[in-house]
Short mmCIF file of C-alpha atoms and ligand atoms in Angstrom, two decimals:
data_model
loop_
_atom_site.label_atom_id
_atom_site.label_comp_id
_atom_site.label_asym_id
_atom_site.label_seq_id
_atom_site.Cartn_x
_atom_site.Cartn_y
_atom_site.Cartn_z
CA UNK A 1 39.28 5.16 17.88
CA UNK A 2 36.49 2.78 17.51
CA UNK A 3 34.46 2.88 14.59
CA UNK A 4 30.90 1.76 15.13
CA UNK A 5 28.99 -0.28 12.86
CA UNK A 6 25.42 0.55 11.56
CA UNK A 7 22.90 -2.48 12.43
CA UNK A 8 21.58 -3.27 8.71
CA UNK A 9 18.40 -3.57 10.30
CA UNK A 10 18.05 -0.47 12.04
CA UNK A 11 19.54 1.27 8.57
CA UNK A 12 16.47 -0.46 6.74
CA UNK A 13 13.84 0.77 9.36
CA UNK A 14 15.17 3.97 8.94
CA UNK A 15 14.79 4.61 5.71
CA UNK A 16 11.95 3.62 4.82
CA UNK A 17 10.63 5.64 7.86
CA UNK A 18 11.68 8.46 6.09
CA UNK A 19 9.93 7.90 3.03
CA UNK A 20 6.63 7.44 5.09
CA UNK A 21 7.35 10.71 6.80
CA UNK A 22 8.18 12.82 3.72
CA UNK A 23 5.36 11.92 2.07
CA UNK A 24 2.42 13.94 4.56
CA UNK A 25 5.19 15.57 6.88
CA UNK A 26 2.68 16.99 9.21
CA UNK A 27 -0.24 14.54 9.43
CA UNK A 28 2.48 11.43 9.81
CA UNK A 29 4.15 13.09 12.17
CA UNK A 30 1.34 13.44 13.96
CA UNK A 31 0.48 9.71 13.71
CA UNK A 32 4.20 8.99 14.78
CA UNK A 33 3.86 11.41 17.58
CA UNK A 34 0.05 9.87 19.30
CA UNK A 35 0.94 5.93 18.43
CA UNK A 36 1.05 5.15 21.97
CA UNK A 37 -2.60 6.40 22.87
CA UNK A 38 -5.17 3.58 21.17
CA UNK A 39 -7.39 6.25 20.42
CA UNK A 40 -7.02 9.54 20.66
CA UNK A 41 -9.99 12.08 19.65
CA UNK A 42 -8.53 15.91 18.22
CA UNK A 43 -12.18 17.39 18.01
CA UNK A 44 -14.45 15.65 15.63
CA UNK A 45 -11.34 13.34 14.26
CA UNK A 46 -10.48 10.12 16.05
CA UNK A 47 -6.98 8.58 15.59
CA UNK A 48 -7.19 5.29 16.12
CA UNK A 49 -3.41 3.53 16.59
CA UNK A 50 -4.65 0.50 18.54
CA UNK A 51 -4.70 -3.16 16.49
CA UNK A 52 -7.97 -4.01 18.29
CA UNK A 53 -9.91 -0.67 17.88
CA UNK A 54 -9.01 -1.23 14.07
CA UNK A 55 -10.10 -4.41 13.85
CA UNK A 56 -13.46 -3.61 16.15
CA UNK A 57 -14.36 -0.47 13.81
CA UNK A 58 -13.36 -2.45 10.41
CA UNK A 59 -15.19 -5.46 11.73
CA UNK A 60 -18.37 -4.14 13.62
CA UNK A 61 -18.75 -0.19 13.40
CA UNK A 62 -21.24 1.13 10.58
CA UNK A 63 -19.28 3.15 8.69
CA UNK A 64 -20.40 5.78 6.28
CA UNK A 65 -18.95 4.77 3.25
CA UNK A 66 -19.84 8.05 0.89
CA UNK A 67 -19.16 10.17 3.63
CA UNK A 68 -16.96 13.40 2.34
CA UNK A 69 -12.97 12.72 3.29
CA UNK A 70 -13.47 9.42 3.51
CA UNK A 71 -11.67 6.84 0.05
CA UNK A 72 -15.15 5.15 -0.28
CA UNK A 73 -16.91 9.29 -0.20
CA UNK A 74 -13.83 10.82 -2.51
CA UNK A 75 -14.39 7.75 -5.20
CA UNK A 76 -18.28 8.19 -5.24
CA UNK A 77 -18.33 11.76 -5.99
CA UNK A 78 -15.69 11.35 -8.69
CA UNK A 79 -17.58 8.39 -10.64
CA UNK A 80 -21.31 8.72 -9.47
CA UNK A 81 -20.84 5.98 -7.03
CA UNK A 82 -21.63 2.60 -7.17
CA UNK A 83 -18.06 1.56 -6.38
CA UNK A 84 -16.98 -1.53 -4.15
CA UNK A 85 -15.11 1.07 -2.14
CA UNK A 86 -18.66 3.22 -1.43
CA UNK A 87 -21.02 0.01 -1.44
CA UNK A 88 -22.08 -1.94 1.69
CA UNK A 89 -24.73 -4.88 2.39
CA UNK A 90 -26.10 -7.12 -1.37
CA UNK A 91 -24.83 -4.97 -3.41
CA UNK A 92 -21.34 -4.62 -2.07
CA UNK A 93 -21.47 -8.75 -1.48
CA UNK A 94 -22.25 -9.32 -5.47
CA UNK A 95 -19.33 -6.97 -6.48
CA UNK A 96 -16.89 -8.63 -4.08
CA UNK A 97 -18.20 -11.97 -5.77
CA UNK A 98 -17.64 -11.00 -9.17
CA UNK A 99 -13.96 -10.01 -8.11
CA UNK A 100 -13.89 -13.13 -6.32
CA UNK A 101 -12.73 -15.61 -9.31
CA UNK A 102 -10.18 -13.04 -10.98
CA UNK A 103 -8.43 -12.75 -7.54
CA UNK A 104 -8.61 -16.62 -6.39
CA UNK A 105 -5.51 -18.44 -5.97
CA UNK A 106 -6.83 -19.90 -9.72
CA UNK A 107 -6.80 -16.40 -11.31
CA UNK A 108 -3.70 -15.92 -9.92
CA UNK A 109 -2.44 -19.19 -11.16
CA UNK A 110 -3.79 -17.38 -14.38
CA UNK A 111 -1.93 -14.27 -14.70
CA UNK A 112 1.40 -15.50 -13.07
CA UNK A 113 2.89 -16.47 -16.16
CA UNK A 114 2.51 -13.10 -17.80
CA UNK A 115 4.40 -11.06 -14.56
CA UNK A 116 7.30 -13.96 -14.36
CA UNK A 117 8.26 -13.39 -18.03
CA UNK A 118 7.75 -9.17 -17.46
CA UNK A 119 9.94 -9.81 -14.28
CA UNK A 120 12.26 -12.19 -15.68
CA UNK A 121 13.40 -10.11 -18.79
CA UNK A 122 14.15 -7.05 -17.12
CA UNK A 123 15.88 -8.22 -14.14
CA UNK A 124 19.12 -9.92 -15.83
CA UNK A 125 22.05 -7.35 -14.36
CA UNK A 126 23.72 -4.66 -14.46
CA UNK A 127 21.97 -1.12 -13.29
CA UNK A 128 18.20 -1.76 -12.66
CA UNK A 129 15.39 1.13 -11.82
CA UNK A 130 12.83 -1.41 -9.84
CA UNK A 131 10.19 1.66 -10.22
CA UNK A 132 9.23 1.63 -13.65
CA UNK A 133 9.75 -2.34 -13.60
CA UNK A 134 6.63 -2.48 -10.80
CA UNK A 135 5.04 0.34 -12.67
CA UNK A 136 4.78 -2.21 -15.92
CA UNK A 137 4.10 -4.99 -13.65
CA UNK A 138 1.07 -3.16 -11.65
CA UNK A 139 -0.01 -2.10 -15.26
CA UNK A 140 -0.15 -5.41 -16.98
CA UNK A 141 -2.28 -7.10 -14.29
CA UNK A 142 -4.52 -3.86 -14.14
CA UNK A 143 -5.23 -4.63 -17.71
CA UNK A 144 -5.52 -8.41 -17.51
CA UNK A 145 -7.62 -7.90 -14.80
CA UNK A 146 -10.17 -5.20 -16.50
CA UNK A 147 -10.14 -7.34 -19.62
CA UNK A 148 -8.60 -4.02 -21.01
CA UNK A 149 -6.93 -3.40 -24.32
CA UNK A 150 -5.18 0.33 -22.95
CA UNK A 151 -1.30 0.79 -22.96
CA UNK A 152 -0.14 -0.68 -19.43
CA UNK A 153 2.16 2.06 -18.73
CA UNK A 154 -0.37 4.81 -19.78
CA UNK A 155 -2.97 3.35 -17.92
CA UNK A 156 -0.30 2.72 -14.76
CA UNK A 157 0.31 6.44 -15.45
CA UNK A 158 -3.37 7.78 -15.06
CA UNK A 159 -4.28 5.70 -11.99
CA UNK A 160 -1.37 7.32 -10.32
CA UNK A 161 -3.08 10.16 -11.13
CA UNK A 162 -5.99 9.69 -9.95
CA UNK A 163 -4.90 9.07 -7.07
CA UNK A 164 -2.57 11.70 -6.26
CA UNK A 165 -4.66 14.28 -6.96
CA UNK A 166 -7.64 12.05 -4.89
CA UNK A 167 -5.01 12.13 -2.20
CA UNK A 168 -4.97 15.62 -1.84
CA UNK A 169 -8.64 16.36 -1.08
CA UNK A 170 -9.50 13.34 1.46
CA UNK A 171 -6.59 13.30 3.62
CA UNK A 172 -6.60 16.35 6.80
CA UNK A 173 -3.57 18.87 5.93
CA UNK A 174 -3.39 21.97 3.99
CA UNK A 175 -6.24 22.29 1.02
CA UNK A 176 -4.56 22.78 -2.10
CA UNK A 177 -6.09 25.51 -4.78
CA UNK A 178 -8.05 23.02 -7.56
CA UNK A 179 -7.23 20.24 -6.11
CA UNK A 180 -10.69 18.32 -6.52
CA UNK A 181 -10.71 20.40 -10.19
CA UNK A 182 -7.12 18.28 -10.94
CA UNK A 183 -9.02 14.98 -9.30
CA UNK A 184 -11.92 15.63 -11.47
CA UNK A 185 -9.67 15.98 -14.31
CA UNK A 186 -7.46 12.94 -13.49
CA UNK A 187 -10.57 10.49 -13.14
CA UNK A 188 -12.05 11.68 -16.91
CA UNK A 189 -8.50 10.59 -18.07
CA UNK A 190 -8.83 7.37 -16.61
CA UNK A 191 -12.44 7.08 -17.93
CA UNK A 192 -11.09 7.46 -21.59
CA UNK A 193 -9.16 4.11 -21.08
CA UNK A 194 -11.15 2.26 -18.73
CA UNK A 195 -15.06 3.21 -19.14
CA UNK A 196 -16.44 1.10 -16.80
CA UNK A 197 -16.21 2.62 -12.95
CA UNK A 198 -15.59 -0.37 -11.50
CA UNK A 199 -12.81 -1.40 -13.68
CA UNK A 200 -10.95 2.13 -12.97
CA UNK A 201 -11.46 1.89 -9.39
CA UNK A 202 -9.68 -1.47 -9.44
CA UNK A 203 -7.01 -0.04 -11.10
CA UNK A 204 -6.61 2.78 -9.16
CA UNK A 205 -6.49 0.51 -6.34
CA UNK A 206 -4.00 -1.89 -7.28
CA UNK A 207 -1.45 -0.18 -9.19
CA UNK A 208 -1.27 2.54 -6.09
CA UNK A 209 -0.34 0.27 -3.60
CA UNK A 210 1.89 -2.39 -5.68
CA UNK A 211 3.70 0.34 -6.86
CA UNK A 212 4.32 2.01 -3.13
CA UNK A 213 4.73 -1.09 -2.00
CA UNK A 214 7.01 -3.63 -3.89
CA UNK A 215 10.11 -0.98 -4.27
CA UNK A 216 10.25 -0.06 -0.25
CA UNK A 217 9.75 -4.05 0.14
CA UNK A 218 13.38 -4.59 -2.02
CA UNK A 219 14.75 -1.87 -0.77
CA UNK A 220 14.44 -2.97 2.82
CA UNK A 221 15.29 -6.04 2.23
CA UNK A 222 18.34 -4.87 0.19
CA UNK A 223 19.28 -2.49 3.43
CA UNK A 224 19.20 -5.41 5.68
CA UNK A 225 21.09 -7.72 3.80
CA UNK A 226 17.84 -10.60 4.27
CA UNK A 227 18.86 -12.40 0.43
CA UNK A 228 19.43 -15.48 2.63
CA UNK A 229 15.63 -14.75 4.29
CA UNK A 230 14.50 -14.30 0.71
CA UNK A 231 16.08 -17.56 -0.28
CA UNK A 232 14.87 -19.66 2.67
CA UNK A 233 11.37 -18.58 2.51
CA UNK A 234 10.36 -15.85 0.21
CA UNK A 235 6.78 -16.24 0.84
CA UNK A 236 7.26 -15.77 4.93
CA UNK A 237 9.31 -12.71 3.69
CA UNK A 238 7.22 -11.24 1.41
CA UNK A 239 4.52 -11.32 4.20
CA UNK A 240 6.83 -9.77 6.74
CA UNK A 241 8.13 -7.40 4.22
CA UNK A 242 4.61 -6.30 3.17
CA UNK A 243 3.76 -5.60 7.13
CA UNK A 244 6.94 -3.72 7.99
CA UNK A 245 6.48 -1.08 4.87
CA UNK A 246 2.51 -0.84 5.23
CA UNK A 247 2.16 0.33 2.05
CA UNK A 248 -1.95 1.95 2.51
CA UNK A 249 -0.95 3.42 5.94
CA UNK A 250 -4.17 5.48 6.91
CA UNK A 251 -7.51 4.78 6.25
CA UNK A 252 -10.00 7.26 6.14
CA UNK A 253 -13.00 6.53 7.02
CA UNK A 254 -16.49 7.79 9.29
CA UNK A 255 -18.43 6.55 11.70
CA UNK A 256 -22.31 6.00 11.18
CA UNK A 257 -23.97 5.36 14.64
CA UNK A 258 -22.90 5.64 17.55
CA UNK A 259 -20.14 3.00 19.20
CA UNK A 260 -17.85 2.39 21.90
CA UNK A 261 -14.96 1.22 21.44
CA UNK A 262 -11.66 0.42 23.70
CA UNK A 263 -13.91 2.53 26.26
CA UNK A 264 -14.15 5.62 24.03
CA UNK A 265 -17.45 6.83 22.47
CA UNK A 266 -17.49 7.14 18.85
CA UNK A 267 -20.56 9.36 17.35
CA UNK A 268 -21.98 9.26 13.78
CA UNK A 269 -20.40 11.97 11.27
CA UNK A 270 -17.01 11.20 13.48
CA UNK A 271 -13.98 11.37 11.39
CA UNK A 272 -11.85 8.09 11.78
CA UNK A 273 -8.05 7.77 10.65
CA UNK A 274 -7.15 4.08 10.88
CA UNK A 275 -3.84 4.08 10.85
CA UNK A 276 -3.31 0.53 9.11
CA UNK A 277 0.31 1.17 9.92
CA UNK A 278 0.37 1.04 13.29
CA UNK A 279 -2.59 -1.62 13.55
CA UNK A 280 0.39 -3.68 11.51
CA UNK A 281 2.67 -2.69 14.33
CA UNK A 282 5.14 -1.80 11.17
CA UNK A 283 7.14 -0.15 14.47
CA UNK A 284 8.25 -3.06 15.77
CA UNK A 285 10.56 -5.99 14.81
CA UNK A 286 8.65 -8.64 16.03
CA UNK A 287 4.66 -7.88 16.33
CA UNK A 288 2.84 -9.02 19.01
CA UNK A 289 -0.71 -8.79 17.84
CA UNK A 290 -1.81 -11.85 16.19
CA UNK A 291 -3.68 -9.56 13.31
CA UNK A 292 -0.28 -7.74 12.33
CA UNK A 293 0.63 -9.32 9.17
CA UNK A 294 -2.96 -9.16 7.86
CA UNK A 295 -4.12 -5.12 8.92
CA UNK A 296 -2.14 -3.47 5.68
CA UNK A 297 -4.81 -5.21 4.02
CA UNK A 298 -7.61 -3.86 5.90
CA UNK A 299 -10.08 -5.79 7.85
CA UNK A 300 -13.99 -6.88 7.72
CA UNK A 301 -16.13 -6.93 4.92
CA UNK A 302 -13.98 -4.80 2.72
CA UNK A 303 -10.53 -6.21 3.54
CA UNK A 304 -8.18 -6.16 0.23
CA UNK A 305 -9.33 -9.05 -2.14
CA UNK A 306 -5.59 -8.51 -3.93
CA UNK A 307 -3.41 -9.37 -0.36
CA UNK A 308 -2.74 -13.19 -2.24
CA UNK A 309 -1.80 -11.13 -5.94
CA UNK A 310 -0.05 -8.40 -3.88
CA UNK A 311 2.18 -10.96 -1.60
CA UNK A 312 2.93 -13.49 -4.60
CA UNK A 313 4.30 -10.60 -6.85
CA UNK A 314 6.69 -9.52 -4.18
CA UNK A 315 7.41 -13.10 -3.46
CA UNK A 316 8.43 -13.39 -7.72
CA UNK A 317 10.37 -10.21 -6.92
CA UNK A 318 12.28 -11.43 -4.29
CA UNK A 319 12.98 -15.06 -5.54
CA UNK A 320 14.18 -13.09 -9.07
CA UNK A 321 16.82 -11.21 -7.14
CA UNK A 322 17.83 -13.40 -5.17
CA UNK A 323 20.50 -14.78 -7.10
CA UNK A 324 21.86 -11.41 -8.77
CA UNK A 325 23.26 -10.69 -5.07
CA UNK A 326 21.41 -7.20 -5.28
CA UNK A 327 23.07 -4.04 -4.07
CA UNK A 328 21.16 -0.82 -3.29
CA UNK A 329 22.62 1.71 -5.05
CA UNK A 330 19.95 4.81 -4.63
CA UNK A 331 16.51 5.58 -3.55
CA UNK A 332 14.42 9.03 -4.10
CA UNK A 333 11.31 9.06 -2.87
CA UNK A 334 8.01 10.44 -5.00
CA UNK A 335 6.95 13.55 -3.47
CA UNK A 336 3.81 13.55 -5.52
CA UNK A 337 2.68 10.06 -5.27
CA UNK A 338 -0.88 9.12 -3.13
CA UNK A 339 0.82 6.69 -0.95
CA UNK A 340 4.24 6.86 0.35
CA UNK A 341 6.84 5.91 -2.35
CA UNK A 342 9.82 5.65 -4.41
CA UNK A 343 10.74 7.69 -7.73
CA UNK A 344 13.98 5.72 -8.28
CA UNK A 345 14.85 2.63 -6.55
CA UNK A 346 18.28 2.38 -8.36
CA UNK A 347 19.57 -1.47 -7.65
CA UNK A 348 22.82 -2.96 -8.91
CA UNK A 349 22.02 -6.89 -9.97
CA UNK A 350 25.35 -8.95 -10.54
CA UNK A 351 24.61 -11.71 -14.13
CA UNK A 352 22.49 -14.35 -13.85
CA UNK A 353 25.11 -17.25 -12.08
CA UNK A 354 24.69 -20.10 -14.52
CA UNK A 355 22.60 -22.66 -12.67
CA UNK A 356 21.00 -20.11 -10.34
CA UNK A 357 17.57 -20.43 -11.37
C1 HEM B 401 0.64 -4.27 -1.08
C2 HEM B 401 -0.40 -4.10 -1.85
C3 HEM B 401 -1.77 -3.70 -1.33
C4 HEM B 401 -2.14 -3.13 -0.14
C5 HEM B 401 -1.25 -2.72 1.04
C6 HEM B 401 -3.59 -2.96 -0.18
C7 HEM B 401 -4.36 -2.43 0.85
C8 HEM B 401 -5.71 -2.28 0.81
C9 HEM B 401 -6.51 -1.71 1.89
C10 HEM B 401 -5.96 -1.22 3.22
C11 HEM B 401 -7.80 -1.72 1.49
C12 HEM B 401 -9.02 -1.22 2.29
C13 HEM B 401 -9.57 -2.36 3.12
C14 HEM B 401 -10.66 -1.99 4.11
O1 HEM B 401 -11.35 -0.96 3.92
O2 HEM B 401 -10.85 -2.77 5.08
C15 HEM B 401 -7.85 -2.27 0.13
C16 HEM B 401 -9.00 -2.41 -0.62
C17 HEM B 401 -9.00 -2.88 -1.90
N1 HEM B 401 -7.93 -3.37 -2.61
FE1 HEM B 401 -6.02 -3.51 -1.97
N2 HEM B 401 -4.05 -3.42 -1.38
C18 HEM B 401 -2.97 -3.89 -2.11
C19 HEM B 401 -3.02 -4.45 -3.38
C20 HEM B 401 -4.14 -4.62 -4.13
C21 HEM B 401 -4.17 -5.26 -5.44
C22 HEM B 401 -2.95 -5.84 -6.15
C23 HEM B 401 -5.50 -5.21 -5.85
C24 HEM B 401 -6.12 -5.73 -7.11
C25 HEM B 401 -5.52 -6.49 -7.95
C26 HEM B 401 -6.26 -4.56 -4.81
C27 HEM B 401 -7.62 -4.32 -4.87
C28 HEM B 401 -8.37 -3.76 -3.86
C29 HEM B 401 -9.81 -3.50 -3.96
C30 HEM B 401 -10.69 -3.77 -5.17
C31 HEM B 401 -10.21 -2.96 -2.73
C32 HEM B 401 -11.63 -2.52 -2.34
C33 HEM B 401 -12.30 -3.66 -1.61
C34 HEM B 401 -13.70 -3.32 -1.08
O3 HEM B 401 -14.00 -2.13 -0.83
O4 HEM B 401 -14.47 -4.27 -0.90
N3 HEM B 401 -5.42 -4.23 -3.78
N4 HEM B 401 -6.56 -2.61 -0.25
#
């Protein structure tokens, strides 16, 4: 009898693929299903798989940005606008700039101190939960970055949320009784400890996608036994990691005029799911598209001003680990979470070897 072996790497890809799936079963599906045409139009909704119709409609299609279903639309009508997400032309320009210091490789210089001790006294062996770990992490910079004096974990708490019940009421699938009463509900929350809009939507934004995305990035890399990758170049692996798990995977968005692109006519009011995912090529081992690593952050004028935060993080993560030879022990995934994620990302961490470090 011959017993065949699982490929580590095919193990890792499938998993996670499951999470992703789980989390909108019939709309990813979907996605999975159509990936091959570069656009496809399902009456007024346009999928759009292909890395260069992303790019094109990121980079040069007016979009409606308070459109209804679309992040920029759902955001507006839950704060009274004004929001970087909603904003285009000046005024979207002098919010970006205002971001622009807090987010710079100096601000980062700034705040990495703070998440290497957080990371560094809770990673030391034994049984770890990862999950709660990012949760704090995503937390703490949410406040350092709002300036805000709100319990990091509480405030963690509410911007998940917010966004899970945002979630619900701008992506297509089956409309949930009160879900835009629970939304409304979530975002006053929010407002109690962050007043200012902006300062909510950033931490809606950021503690969303660090917290989808750091635990599927060390779980992956736990499946397919990459420590050595991590060692040799975390911050390559970070990148790749944060690429293959695509942590934002649709975008919602609409088109304003009328465009072509790839050859097929887009008209104003059309509904546009960017799947960032497949634009990433997250599908594939080794992309071919010389935009891969960078389309989970978006594209254009409103491409993600925390990629650098996002990617250094997971590169602290990683180098952390490293030397606690981590073992997956168990994942469950969070069926109630905006973006696809983990509940529990259970990891088994051998003692700090002396000299490691
Ligand atoms: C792995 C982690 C992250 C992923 C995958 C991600 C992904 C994205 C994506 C896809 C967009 C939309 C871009 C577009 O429309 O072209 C975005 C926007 C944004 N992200 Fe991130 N993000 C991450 C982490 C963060 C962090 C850590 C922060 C803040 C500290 C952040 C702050 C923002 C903000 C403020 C926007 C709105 C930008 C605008 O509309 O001008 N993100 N992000």
């Amino acid at each position: 009898m011959t017993l065949r072996r699982t490929d580590p790497r095919r193990a890792a890809r499938r998993a996670d693929r499951a999470v992703y799936l789980r989390s909108h079963p019939v709309l990813f599906a979907l996605l999975a299903a159509t990936r091959h045409r570069p656009l496809l139009r399902l009456g007024r909704t346009v999928l759009v798989h292909h890395p260069d119709a992303y790019r094109q409609i990121l980079t040069k299609v007016p979009l409606d940005r308070t459109a209804e279903h679309t992040t920029g639309g759902t955001a507006a009508r839950l704060t009274g606008g004004g929001l970087l997400f909603d904003q285009s032309g000046a005024e979207h320009r002098a919010s970006r700039r205002a971001l622009g210091h807090l987010l710079s490789s100096e601000g980062i210089a700034e705040l990495r101190p703070g998440w290497h001790q957080l990371i560094d006294s809770r990673l030391t062996g034994g049984r770890v939960d990862l999950v709660p770990v990012v949760r704090l992490l995503a937390g703490t910079t949410a406040t350092a970055l709002t300036g805000s004096t709100a319990d990091p974990l509480e405030l963690a708490r509410a911007a998940e949320r917010v966004a899970a019940a945002t979630a619900r009421t701008h992506l297509p699938g089956l409309p949930r009784p009160g879900a835009r009463r629970r939304a409304r509900a979530a975002a006053e929350q929010l407002r109690l400890l962050l007043p200012d809009p902006q300062d909510a939507m950033l931490a809606v934004a950021a503690v969303n996608t660090t917290l989808a995305a750091l635990p599927r990035a060390v779980a992956w890399c736990a499946r397919a036994h990459w420590w050595d990758r991590a060692r040799q170049d975390p911050d390559a692996l970070a990148a790749e990691l944060l690429r293959l798990t695509a942590a934002s995977p649709v975008l919602p968005r609409a088109a304003a005029a009328e465009a072509t692109v790839l050859g097929h006519r887009l008209r104003p009011g059309d509904r546009l799911l960017l799947v960032a995912r497949h634009a990433a090529q997250a599908h594939r081992d080794t992309p071919d598209h010389p935009l891969a690593t960078r389309a989970p952050f978006g594209l254009g004028p409103h491409t993600c001003p925390g990629a650098a935060l996002a990617r250094a993080q997971l590169t602290t993560l990683l180098t952390t680990l490293t030397p606690h030879h981590p073992r997956l022990h168990r994942t469950t995934p969070n069926p109630r979470s905006a973006l696809p994620s983990y509940r529990t990302c259970l990891l088994t961490l051998r003692g700090t070897p002396s000299g490691a470090y």
